[in-house]
Short mmCIF file of C-alpha atoms in Angstrom, two decimals:
data_model
loop_
_atom_site.label_atom_id
_atom_site.label_comp_id
_atom_site.label_asym_id
_atom_site.label_seq_id
_atom_site.Cartn_x
_atom_site.Cartn_y
_atom_site.Cartn_z
CA MET A 695 52.17 26.43 -34.42
CA VAL A 696 50.88 24.14 -32.67
CA ARG A 697 51.31 25.25 -29.09
CA SER A 698 53.90 22.46 -28.88
CA TRP A 699 50.92 20.13 -29.39
CA ASN A 700 49.39 21.19 -26.09
CA LEU A 701 45.79 20.04 -25.95
CA ARG A 702 44.37 22.79 -23.77
CA LYS A 703 42.06 23.83 -26.60
CA CYS A 704 40.80 20.29 -27.18
CA VAL A 705 38.44 20.48 -24.20
CA THR A 706 35.67 21.74 -26.44
CA GLY A 707 35.27 18.18 -27.65
CA ILE A 708 35.21 19.14 -31.30
CA VAL A 709 35.55 15.96 -33.36
CA MET A 710 36.63 16.17 -36.97
CA THR A 711 35.58 12.73 -38.18
CA ALA A 712 32.91 11.09 -40.24
CA VAL A 713 32.00 8.47 -37.65
CA VAL A 714 29.36 10.68 -36.01
CA MET A 715 26.65 11.09 -38.64
CA THR A 716 23.87 13.63 -38.56
CA SER A 717 20.80 14.16 -40.70
CA VAL A 718 22.76 16.44 -43.04
CA TRP A 719 23.10 14.82 -46.47
CA PHE A 720 26.10 15.66 -48.56
CA VAL A 721 26.36 16.42 -52.25
CA ASN A 722 29.31 15.83 -54.51
CA PRO A 723 28.52 17.73 -57.71
CA GLN A 724 30.38 17.37 -60.95
CA LYS A 725 33.55 19.44 -60.95
CA ALA A 726 32.73 22.84 -62.40
CA SER A 727 35.03 24.79 -64.69
CA ALA A 728 35.11 27.68 -62.23
CA PHE A 729 33.15 29.05 -59.31
CA SER A 730 31.60 32.51 -59.27
CA SER A 731 31.00 35.41 -56.91
CA ALA A 732 27.60 33.84 -56.26
CA ASP A 733 29.38 30.78 -54.86
CA ALA A 734 31.46 33.01 -52.57
CA ASP A 735 28.24 34.66 -51.39
CA ALA A 736 26.61 31.27 -50.82
CA ALA A 737 29.58 29.98 -48.82
CA MET A 738 29.71 33.02 -46.55
CA THR A 739 25.95 33.12 -46.09
CA ALA A 740 25.87 29.43 -45.17
CA PHE A 741 28.76 29.83 -42.74
CA ASN A 742 27.07 32.74 -40.97
CA SER A 743 23.73 30.94 -40.92
CA LYS A 744 25.19 27.83 -39.32
CA PHE A 745 27.77 29.24 -36.97
CA TYR A 746 27.10 32.91 -36.16
CA ASN A 747 25.05 33.55 -33.02
CA SER A 748 23.13 36.70 -33.87
CA GLN A 749 22.20 37.14 -30.21
CA THR A 750 25.68 37.06 -28.68
CA LYS A 751 27.48 38.31 -31.84
CA TRP A 752 30.03 35.50 -31.57
CA PHE A 753 30.60 32.31 -33.55
CA TYR A 754 29.66 28.88 -32.31
CA ALA A 755 32.43 26.32 -31.92
CA ASN A 756 30.84 23.55 -34.00
CA THR A 757 27.80 22.33 -35.89
CA ASN A 758 26.11 21.32 -32.61
CA ARG A 759 25.90 25.05 -31.75
CA ASN A 760 26.16 24.30 -28.03
CA SER A 761 29.32 26.26 -27.16
CA ASP A 762 31.19 29.35 -28.30
CA GLN A 763 34.36 29.42 -30.33
CA SER A 764 37.61 30.04 -28.44
CA PHE A 765 39.22 33.45 -27.98
CA TRP A 766 42.04 33.06 -30.49
CA VAL A 767 40.00 31.34 -33.22
CA GLU A 768 37.37 34.07 -32.97
CA ALA A 769 40.02 36.54 -34.16
CA HIS A 770 40.26 34.53 -37.38
CA MET A 771 36.47 34.44 -37.67
CA TRP A 772 36.52 38.22 -37.36
CA ASN A 773 39.10 38.39 -40.12
CA LEU A 774 36.92 36.12 -42.26
CA VAL A 775 34.05 38.59 -41.98
CA MET A 776 36.47 41.33 -43.03
CA ASP A 777 37.32 39.26 -46.11
CA ALA A 778 33.63 39.17 -46.99
CA TYR A 779 33.22 42.89 -46.38
CA GLU A 780 36.25 43.75 -48.49
CA ARG A 781 34.98 41.53 -51.31
CA THR A 782 31.37 42.76 -51.33
CA ASN A 783 31.33 46.15 -49.57
CA ASN A 784 28.08 44.91 -48.02
CA PRO A 785 27.23 47.10 -45.00
CA ALA A 786 25.79 44.07 -43.19
CA TYR A 787 29.33 42.70 -42.87
CA LEU A 788 30.56 46.03 -41.55
CA THR A 789 27.88 45.87 -38.86
CA GLN A 790 28.99 42.33 -38.03
CA ILE A 791 32.62 43.48 -37.75
CA ASN A 792 31.68 46.15 -35.25
CA ASP A 793 29.28 43.90 -33.34
CA MET A 794 31.84 41.13 -32.90
CA TYR A 795 34.36 43.56 -31.49
CA SER A 796 31.78 44.91 -29.07
CA THR A 797 31.31 41.36 -27.80
CA LEU A 798 35.08 40.94 -27.51
CA VAL A 799 35.36 44.09 -25.41
CA ALA A 800 32.35 43.16 -23.26
CA ARG A 801 33.82 39.72 -22.54
CA HIS A 802 37.55 40.40 -22.51
CA GLY A 803 38.19 44.15 -22.47
CA HIS A 804 40.66 46.17 -24.53
CA ASP A 805 43.73 44.77 -22.75
CA TRP A 806 44.24 41.11 -23.65
CA THR A 807 47.43 40.55 -21.68
CA TRP A 808 45.42 38.53 -19.16
CA ASN A 809 45.78 35.74 -21.72
CA THR A 810 48.91 33.69 -21.04
CA TRP A 811 49.32 32.72 -24.72
CA ASN A 812 51.05 35.55 -26.55
CA ASP A 813 49.94 34.35 -29.98
CA ASP A 814 46.30 34.66 -28.88
CA ILE A 815 46.97 38.29 -28.04
CA MET A 816 48.78 38.87 -31.31
CA TRP A 817 46.03 37.46 -33.53
CA TRP A 818 43.55 40.01 -32.18
CA ALA A 819 46.12 42.80 -32.47
CA LEU A 820 46.84 41.87 -36.09
CA ALA A 821 43.15 41.65 -36.98
CA ALA A 822 42.53 45.00 -35.27
CA THR A 823 45.07 46.70 -37.56
CA ARG A 824 43.07 45.46 -40.53
CA ALA A 825 39.79 46.60 -38.98
CA TYR A 826 41.31 50.06 -38.58
CA GLU A 827 42.39 50.11 -42.22
CA LEU A 828 38.87 49.14 -43.32
CA THR A 829 36.89 51.40 -41.00
CA GLY A 830 39.13 54.23 -39.80
CA ASN A 831 37.97 53.56 -36.23
CA GLU A 832 40.83 54.73 -33.99
CA MET A 833 39.83 52.28 -31.25
CA TYR A 834 41.03 49.37 -33.38
CA LYS A 835 44.41 50.95 -34.00
CA ASN A 836 44.86 51.95 -30.36
CA ASP A 837 44.01 48.48 -29.06
CA ALA A 838 46.34 46.86 -31.58
CA LYS A 839 49.17 49.21 -30.60
CA SER A 840 48.85 48.81 -26.85
CA ASN A 841 48.76 45.00 -26.99
CA LEU A 842 51.55 44.78 -29.56
CA ASP A 843 53.68 47.15 -27.50
CA TRP A 844 53.19 45.02 -24.40
CA VAL A 845 54.37 41.90 -26.21
CA LEU A 846 57.37 43.68 -27.73
CA ASP A 847 58.31 45.32 -24.43
CA THR A 848 57.87 42.33 -22.11
CA GLN A 849 58.04 39.14 -24.18
CA THR A 850 61.14 39.62 -26.33
CA ASP A 851 64.71 39.09 -25.17
CA GLN A 852 68.01 37.52 -26.22
CA GLU A 853 67.57 34.16 -24.52
CA LEU A 854 67.89 31.46 -27.17
CA GLY A 855 69.35 34.21 -29.36
CA GLY A 856 66.29 36.43 -29.74
CA GLY A 857 62.62 36.23 -30.65
CA VAL A 858 59.29 36.28 -28.80
CA TRP A 859 58.16 33.92 -26.04
CA GLU A 860 55.05 31.83 -26.65
CA HIS A 861 53.82 31.98 -23.03
CA ASN A 862 53.93 35.07 -20.84
CA ASP A 863 53.48 33.17 -17.57
CA SER A 864 56.40 30.77 -18.13
CA HIS A 865 59.23 31.39 -20.56
CA TYR A 866 60.24 27.98 -21.86
CA ASP A 867 59.54 28.05 -25.63
CA LYS A 868 59.63 30.42 -28.58
CA ASN A 869 57.26 29.35 -31.33
CA SER A 870 56.62 30.21 -34.95
CA CYS A 871 52.97 30.88 -34.13
CA ILE A 872 53.91 33.97 -32.11
CA ASN A 873 57.06 35.18 -33.85
CA PHE A 874 55.84 35.45 -37.44
CA PRO A 875 52.43 37.04 -36.63
CA THR A 876 54.34 39.56 -34.47
CA VAL A 877 56.47 40.43 -37.50
CA ILE A 878 53.37 41.05 -39.62
CA THR A 879 51.69 43.16 -36.93
CA ALA A 880 54.82 45.23 -36.34
CA VAL A 881 55.20 45.96 -40.05
CA LYS A 882 51.57 47.06 -40.19
CA MET A 883 52.04 49.28 -37.15
CA SER A 884 55.14 50.81 -38.72
CA ASN A 885 52.95 51.84 -41.64
CA LEU A 886 50.01 53.03 -39.58
CA LEU A 887 52.14 55.19 -37.28
CA ASN A 888 54.95 56.02 -39.74
CA ASP A 889 57.32 54.73 -37.07
CA ASN A 890 60.31 52.78 -38.37
CA SER A 891 61.16 51.45 -34.91
CA TYR A 892 58.43 48.84 -35.44
CA LEU A 893 59.97 47.86 -38.77
CA THR A 894 63.34 47.41 -37.08
CA GLU A 895 61.71 45.16 -34.45
CA ALA A 896 60.02 43.18 -37.20
CA GLN A 897 63.24 42.65 -39.13
CA ASN A 898 65.14 41.59 -36.02
CA ILE A 899 62.49 39.07 -34.99
CA TYR A 900 62.22 37.72 -38.53
CA SER A 901 65.98 37.29 -38.86
CA TRP A 902 66.15 35.32 -35.62
CA ALA A 903 63.02 33.26 -36.33
CA LYS A 904 64.12 32.33 -39.85
CA SER A 905 67.43 31.10 -38.42
CA ALA A 906 65.99 29.30 -35.40
CA LEU A 907 62.58 28.14 -36.63
CA THR A 908 63.09 27.15 -40.28
CA ASP A 909 65.43 24.95 -42.28
CA GLY A 910 66.29 27.92 -44.51
CA ASN A 911 64.71 26.21 -47.53
CA GLY A 912 60.99 26.70 -46.97
CA LYS A 913 60.14 24.35 -44.10
CA VAL A 914 58.94 26.13 -40.95
CA TYR A 915 59.42 24.45 -37.55
CA ASP A 916 57.01 24.68 -34.65
CA ALA A 917 59.14 25.71 -31.65
CA ILE A 918 62.51 25.96 -29.98
CA ARG A 919 62.74 25.34 -26.23
CA THR A 920 65.01 26.22 -23.35
CA ASP A 921 65.76 22.54 -22.80
CA GLY A 922 67.69 22.61 -26.08
CA THR A 923 65.13 20.77 -28.19
CA THR A 924 63.46 21.95 -31.41
CA ASP A 925 60.03 20.76 -32.51
CA MET A 926 60.52 20.39 -36.27
CA GLY A 927 56.87 19.61 -37.00
CA SER A 928 55.33 21.61 -39.84
CA SER A 929 51.80 22.86 -40.42
CA HIS A 930 49.76 24.97 -42.80
CA TYR A 931 49.44 27.50 -39.96
CA ASN A 932 53.16 28.13 -39.51
CA GLN A 933 53.95 27.95 -43.22
CA GLY A 934 51.31 30.63 -43.76
CA THR A 935 52.51 33.04 -41.11
CA PHE A 936 56.09 32.74 -42.37
CA ILE A 937 54.91 33.62 -45.88
CA GLY A 938 52.90 36.55 -44.47
CA ALA A 939 55.89 37.88 -42.54
CA ALA A 940 58.20 37.57 -45.54
CA VAL A 941 55.76 39.28 -47.92
CA ALA A 942 55.07 42.09 -45.43
CA LEU A 943 58.78 42.81 -45.09
CA TYR A 944 59.29 42.56 -48.84
CA GLU A 945 56.53 45.09 -49.49
CA GLU A 946 57.98 47.44 -46.91
CA THR A 947 61.65 47.19 -47.83
CA GLY A 948 61.80 45.94 -51.41
CA ILE A 949 64.45 43.39 -50.37
CA ILE A 950 64.10 40.49 -52.81
CA GLY A 951 65.41 37.96 -50.28
CA TYR A 952 62.17 38.24 -48.31
CA LEU A 953 60.13 37.48 -51.42
CA ASN A 954 62.35 34.51 -52.20
CA ASP A 955 61.75 33.20 -48.66
CA ALA A 956 57.99 33.39 -49.16
CA VAL A 957 58.17 31.59 -52.50
CA ALA A 958 60.30 28.82 -51.00
CA ALA A 959 57.81 28.34 -48.15
CA ALA A 960 54.86 28.22 -50.56
CA ASN A 961 56.58 25.63 -52.73
CA TRP A 962 57.60 23.55 -49.70
CA THR A 963 54.00 23.51 -48.48
CA ILE A 964 52.61 22.47 -51.85
CA ASN A 965 55.21 19.72 -52.15
CA ASN A 966 54.92 18.37 -48.60
CA LEU A 967 51.58 19.27 -46.97
CA THR A 968 49.15 18.20 -49.68
CA THR A 969 47.35 15.06 -50.81
CA ASN A 970 46.58 14.80 -54.52
CA ASN A 971 47.88 18.38 -54.70
CA ILE A 972 45.15 19.50 -52.28
CA LEU A 973 46.00 20.85 -48.82
CA ASN A 974 45.98 18.06 -46.23
CA PHE A 975 43.42 17.64 -43.49
CA GLU A 976 45.29 18.34 -40.23
CA SER A 977 43.28 16.67 -37.48
CA HIS A 978 44.69 18.40 -34.40
CA VAL A 979 42.04 20.75 -33.08
CA ASP A 980 44.30 23.81 -33.25
CA LEU A 981 45.30 23.04 -36.85
CA GLN A 982 41.95 22.24 -38.45
CA GLY A 983 41.58 25.80 -39.71
CA GLY A 984 45.24 26.27 -40.57
CA LYS A 985 44.46 26.22 -44.28
CA LEU A 986 42.72 29.57 -43.75
CA ILE A 987 45.92 31.15 -42.45
CA PHE A 988 48.02 29.63 -45.21
CA LEU A 989 45.66 30.78 -47.97
CA GLU A 990 45.28 34.29 -46.53
CA TYR A 991 49.02 34.81 -46.84
CA LEU A 992 49.50 32.84 -50.04
CA ASN A 993 46.98 35.26 -51.52
CA LYS A 994 49.17 38.16 -50.41
CA LEU A 995 52.13 36.47 -52.08
CA ILE A 996 50.12 36.22 -55.30
CA ILE A 997 48.67 39.75 -55.18
CA ASP A 998 51.22 41.85 -53.29
CA GLY A 999 54.26 39.78 -54.23
CA GLY A 1000 53.22 39.39 -57.84
CA ARG A 1001 53.79 35.59 -57.79
CA THR A 1002 50.86 34.64 -59.99
CA GLU A 1003 52.24 31.16 -60.64
CA PHE A 1004 50.50 30.04 -57.43
CA ARG A 1005 47.04 31.28 -58.43
CA GLN A 1006 45.86 28.25 -60.42
CA TRP A 1007 46.92 25.91 -57.62
CA PHE A 1008 44.93 28.09 -55.20
CA VAL A 1009 41.92 27.97 -57.54
CA ASP A 1010 42.15 24.19 -57.85
CA ASN A 1011 42.13 23.82 -54.05
CA ALA A 1012 39.16 26.14 -53.63
CA GLN A 1013 37.27 24.32 -56.38
CA THR A 1014 37.95 20.91 -54.84
CA ALA A 1015 36.76 22.14 -51.44
CA TRP A 1016 33.59 23.65 -52.90
CA ASP A 1017 32.85 20.50 -54.91
CA HIS A 1018 32.76 18.57 -51.62
CA ARG A 1019 30.29 20.86 -49.83
CA ASN A 1020 27.17 19.42 -48.23
CA SER A 1021 23.55 20.37 -48.88
CA GLU A 1022 23.92 23.35 -46.51
CA ASN A 1023 26.84 24.74 -48.57
CA LEU A 1024 29.30 23.94 -45.77
CA VAL A 1025 32.74 22.41 -46.26
CA TRP A 1026 34.63 20.59 -43.52
CA GLY A 1027 38.38 20.22 -43.05
CA ASP A 1028 39.07 17.31 -45.41
CA TRP A 1029 38.77 18.83 -48.87
CA ASN A 1030 39.35 15.49 -50.60
CA GLN A 1031 36.20 13.97 -49.03
CA PRO A 1032 32.48 14.87 -49.08
CA THR A 1033 31.40 16.89 -46.04
CA SER A 1034 29.46 15.02 -43.36
CA GLY A 1035 29.09 14.55 -39.63
CA THR A 1036 29.86 16.96 -36.81
CA PHE A 1037 32.67 19.44 -37.41
CA SER A 1038 34.00 22.69 -36.05
CA SER A 1039 33.50 26.19 -37.41
CA TRP A 1040 37.31 26.47 -37.40
CA ALA A 1041 37.53 23.51 -39.79
CA ALA A 1042 34.76 24.96 -41.97
CA ALA A 1043 36.25 28.46 -42.24
CA PRO A 1044 39.13 27.86 -44.71
CA ALA A 1045 36.90 26.99 -47.69
CA VAL A 1046 34.90 30.18 -47.09
CA ALA A 1047 38.12 32.17 -46.89
CA ALA A 1048 39.33 30.64 -50.16
CA LEU A 1049 36.21 31.69 -52.06
CA ASN A 1050 36.17 35.13 -50.44
CA LEU A 1051 39.79 35.75 -51.37
CA LEU A 1052 39.34 34.62 -54.94
CA GLY A 1053 36.34 36.93 -55.21
CA SER A 1054 34.54 36.39 -58.46
CA GLY A 1055 36.18 33.09 -59.22
CA THR A 1056 38.19 32.38 -62.33
CA PRO A 1057 36.09 32.57 -65.49
CA SER A 1058 37.92 31.71 -68.68
CA THR A 1059 38.26 35.39 -69.57
CA GLY A 1060 40.47 35.80 -66.49
CA SER A 1061 43.33 33.78 -67.95
CA PRO A 1062 46.72 35.47 -68.34
CA ILE A 1063 47.56 36.75 -71.82
CA SER A 1064 50.86 35.52 -73.21
CA ILE A 1065 53.57 38.18 -73.47
CA ALA A 1066 56.74 37.50 -75.39
CA ASN A 1067 59.84 37.46 -73.20
CA PRO A 1068 58.03 39.00 -70.18
CA GLY A 1069 61.02 38.68 -67.84
CA PHE A 1070 63.73 39.12 -70.50
CA GLU A 1071 64.91 35.58 -69.74
CA SER A 1072 66.03 35.21 -73.36
CA GLY A 1073 68.92 37.49 -72.39
CA ASN A 1074 68.02 39.87 -75.20
CA LEU A 1075 65.19 42.15 -76.43
CA SER A 1076 63.37 39.35 -78.27
CA GLY A 1077 59.65 40.17 -78.56
CA TRP A 1078 60.14 43.85 -77.78
CA SER A 1079 61.07 46.88 -79.87
CA GLU A 1080 63.03 49.88 -78.62
CA TRP A 1081 62.85 53.60 -79.40
CA HIS A 1082 65.27 56.48 -78.81
CA PRO A 1083 65.45 59.96 -80.36
CA ALA A 1084 67.37 60.58 -83.56
CA GLY A 1085 70.96 61.59 -82.85
CA GLN A 1086 71.09 59.61 -79.58
CA SER A 1087 72.33 56.04 -79.16
CA ALA A 1088 70.26 53.37 -77.45
CA LYS A 1089 70.40 53.53 -73.66
CA TYR A 1090 69.12 50.10 -72.66
CA GLY A 1091 70.66 46.81 -71.71
CA ILE A 1092 69.79 43.35 -70.38
CA ASP A 1093 71.88 41.75 -67.65
CA SER A 1094 71.73 39.47 -64.63
CA ASN A 1095 72.54 42.08 -61.98
CA ASP A 1096 69.73 42.68 -59.45
CA ALA A 1097 66.97 40.93 -61.43
CA HIS A 1098 63.60 40.96 -59.71
CA SER A 1099 63.24 37.23 -60.42
CA GLY A 1100 64.85 34.71 -62.71
CA ASN A 1101 68.20 35.40 -64.33
CA TYR A 1102 67.71 38.64 -66.24
CA LYS A 1103 66.11 42.07 -66.22
CA LEU A 1104 66.09 44.99 -68.66
CA TYR A 1105 67.40 48.42 -67.71
CA PHE A 1106 67.65 51.99 -69.05
CA TYR A 1107 70.57 54.17 -67.98
CA ASP A 1108 72.98 56.91 -69.07
CA SER A 1109 75.02 59.46 -67.15
CA ALA A 1110 73.99 62.16 -69.67
CA ALA A 1111 70.51 63.36 -70.60
CA TYR A 1112 68.58 60.69 -72.50
CA GLN A 1113 65.21 59.32 -73.56
CA GLN A 1114 64.52 55.62 -74.02
CA SER A 1115 61.53 53.33 -74.35
CA ILE A 1116 60.65 49.72 -75.17
CA HIS A 1117 57.32 48.47 -76.53
CA GLN A 1118 55.45 45.29 -77.33
CA VAL A 1119 52.19 45.32 -79.30
CA LYS A 1120 49.64 42.64 -78.47
CA THR A 1121 47.10 42.06 -81.24
CA GLY A 1122 44.11 39.76 -81.59
CA LEU A 1123 42.81 40.70 -78.13
CA ALA A 1124 39.14 40.32 -77.28
CA ASN A 1125 37.70 43.73 -76.46
CA GLY A 1126 37.22 44.39 -72.77
CA SER A 1127 39.06 45.26 -69.58
CA TYR A 1128 42.70 44.21 -69.09
CA THR A 1129 45.16 44.58 -66.21
CA LEU A 1130 48.80 45.27 -67.03
CA LYS A 1131 51.39 44.71 -64.30
CA ALA A 1132 55.18 44.97 -64.14
CA TRP A 1133 57.92 45.07 -61.55
CA VAL A 1134 60.01 48.22 -61.87
CA LYS A 1135 62.88 49.72 -59.88
CA ALA A 1136 63.53 53.41 -60.63
CA THR A 1137 66.57 55.17 -59.15
CA ALA A 1138 67.90 58.72 -59.48
CA TYR A 1139 71.65 58.96 -58.92
CA GLY A 1140 71.53 62.66 -59.83
CA ALA A 1141 68.72 65.14 -60.52
CA ALA A 1142 65.16 63.84 -60.56
CA PRO A 1143 64.01 62.47 -63.94
CA TYR A 1144 61.31 64.27 -65.92
CA THR A 1145 59.33 61.11 -66.69
CA VAL A 1146 59.51 57.46 -65.62
CA ARG A 1147 56.40 55.49 -66.51
CA MET A 1148 54.60 52.40 -67.83
CA GLU A 1149 52.42 53.09 -70.88
CA GLY A 1150 49.30 51.65 -72.50
CA ARG A 1151 48.62 53.01 -75.98
CA TYR A 1152 46.75 52.42 -79.26
CA TYR A 1153 44.03 50.34 -77.61
CA GLY A 1154 41.14 52.46 -78.86
CA GLY A 1155 41.27 55.15 -76.17
CA ALA A 1156 43.49 57.92 -74.79
CA ASP A 1157 47.00 56.88 -73.72
CA VAL A 1158 47.19 55.73 -70.10
CA TYR A 1159 50.26 55.88 -67.88
CA ALA A 1160 51.48 54.58 -64.53
CA ASN A 1161 54.17 56.88 -63.17
CA MET A 1162 56.94 55.29 -61.12
CA THR A 1163 58.16 56.11 -57.63
CA VAL A 1164 61.86 56.95 -57.99
CA ASP A 1165 63.27 55.52 -54.77
CA GLY A 1166 65.52 52.60 -55.72
CA VAL A 1167 63.00 49.95 -54.62
CA TRP A 1168 61.48 47.17 -56.70
CA ARG A 1169 57.75 47.84 -56.86
CA GLN A 1170 54.89 46.23 -58.79
CA TYR A 1171 52.86 48.71 -60.83
CA THR A 1172 49.32 48.06 -62.08
CA MET A 1173 47.36 49.72 -64.87
CA ASN A 1174 43.85 48.94 -66.17
CA VAL A 1175 43.08 49.39 -69.86
CA SER A 1176 39.73 48.99 -71.66
CA VAL A 1177 40.60 47.61 -75.11
CA SER A 1178 38.12 48.49 -77.87
CA ASN A 1179 40.09 47.80 -81.07
CA GLY A 1180 41.61 44.39 -80.38
CA GLN A 1181 45.14 45.51 -79.56
CA LEU A 1182 47.35 47.09 -76.90
CA ASP A 1183 50.80 48.66 -77.08
CA ILE A 1184 52.64 47.92 -73.80
CA GLY A 1185 55.52 50.29 -73.14
CA PHE A 1186 58.04 51.69 -70.66
CA TYR A 1187 59.58 55.16 -71.04
CA VAL A 1188 62.23 57.35 -69.37
CA ASN A 1189 63.02 61.01 -70.01
CA SER A 1190 66.01 61.92 -67.80
CA PRO A 1191 68.51 64.77 -67.34
CA GLY A 1192 71.00 61.96 -66.71
CA MET A 1193 71.93 59.49 -63.97
CA THR A 1194 68.50 57.80 -63.93
CA SER A 1195 68.18 54.03 -63.89
CA MET A 1196 64.94 52.19 -64.69
CA GLN A 1197 64.92 48.39 -64.26
CA ILE A 1198 62.03 46.31 -65.66
CA ASP A 1199 61.05 42.68 -65.02
CA ASP A 1200 58.10 40.25 -64.85
CA VAL A 1201 55.53 41.94 -67.11
CA THR A 1202 52.03 40.38 -67.05
CA LEU A 1203 48.74 41.06 -68.86
CA THR A 1204 45.39 39.61 -67.74
CA LYS A 1205 41.91 39.82 -69.24
CA ASN A 1206 39.50 40.83 -66.46
#
């Protein structure tokens, strides 16, 4: 972002400062060990109570409740309600989703190309793809497609080397805030329509935007202009959309470079856009809610990209924000300070998003369980045992070629028929539900294998399996196991007629 720091959206007069005091007292409770689903409910309920106009079905701009939120921010408010619906499955949120869109259509129609800011158009198109996924309502998909198509058809060209224009009434800048959301929307549309032409568009735009709008090491710039200048300012907003674009392309293609880009951007943000390790308060009116965008896509990096090393940092930020809520359970934009004064709904939304995304919080039973040598970084089988049939030699190895992350991965392979497995038994487990995850790449260079799977055994119930897609793409597989005897045997197994490769990396186990 930030619209090259254009202040057109500042006319609402929203002030994010503590100098204007109201009668709202603030509380600063002792730091809790973890928040709960009840806290997420309280945050969303308070946000709706303060900011949602149940008559117009639109959010107010600020705590004064004397004007409506702007067109583009309302798309994020809509997405916030979808977060709550996905977390709770509460039909009241589904009604709110549909009602807000009815207001959008009544005020602005189905064709949003009247708006001269292409990123405004794209935010609604992107949110509409999610609404379609949640509801199955074809209207959402059709509106997303028609507006995305218009941007792709009329607002992309090779001037400045490629990419999407920020303004459709005057082509003078190409910004991160339009290019990376367009990538995400195009990848989603590729999936929804099973049309790879959208994926090709997404990859082309991403390639250009990474080259023109980032430093290649995690910092995302704001804009490049036809006058030859580049605005190298950074923001939570742009860092987030870059992560979202990279993760979307990684999920779709399995290309590890995209995942590495997302990780670099997340680390750069944590190292450069935080205070006391907590996301900064960005005072510009367009950026006050940028933490919401960053956390939405960091969450996808954690969940869809399997990069769980960022989860505790996310939890710490959400906890700090919630600890600084006021007596109405509202949190403003500065998470390092108690909430007070007049503030915008855009500034208040990120804390709600954080709690919604983290769902039921992080009770102590949700901590990861230690696995010996989970990514085979020892360079050997340490911590694991292997099995192969009598009369057959072992068909596994550990090398540095094409590791999912780090320096090593384990693989099974032989040109002739073979069976091979590895196992690790975890003992001393508390009984209850566990989630086992691993990154696996299964490839058939000849006939299809008979069996390629992840296994959970000897846990007190029937063996459970997660069968692999044999397509030569790194994919994260998930399996839930209900332990009743204090142990779990974690395994991976191949039964092949020959020419089957199974690569394994980054195994995790979590108590739910």
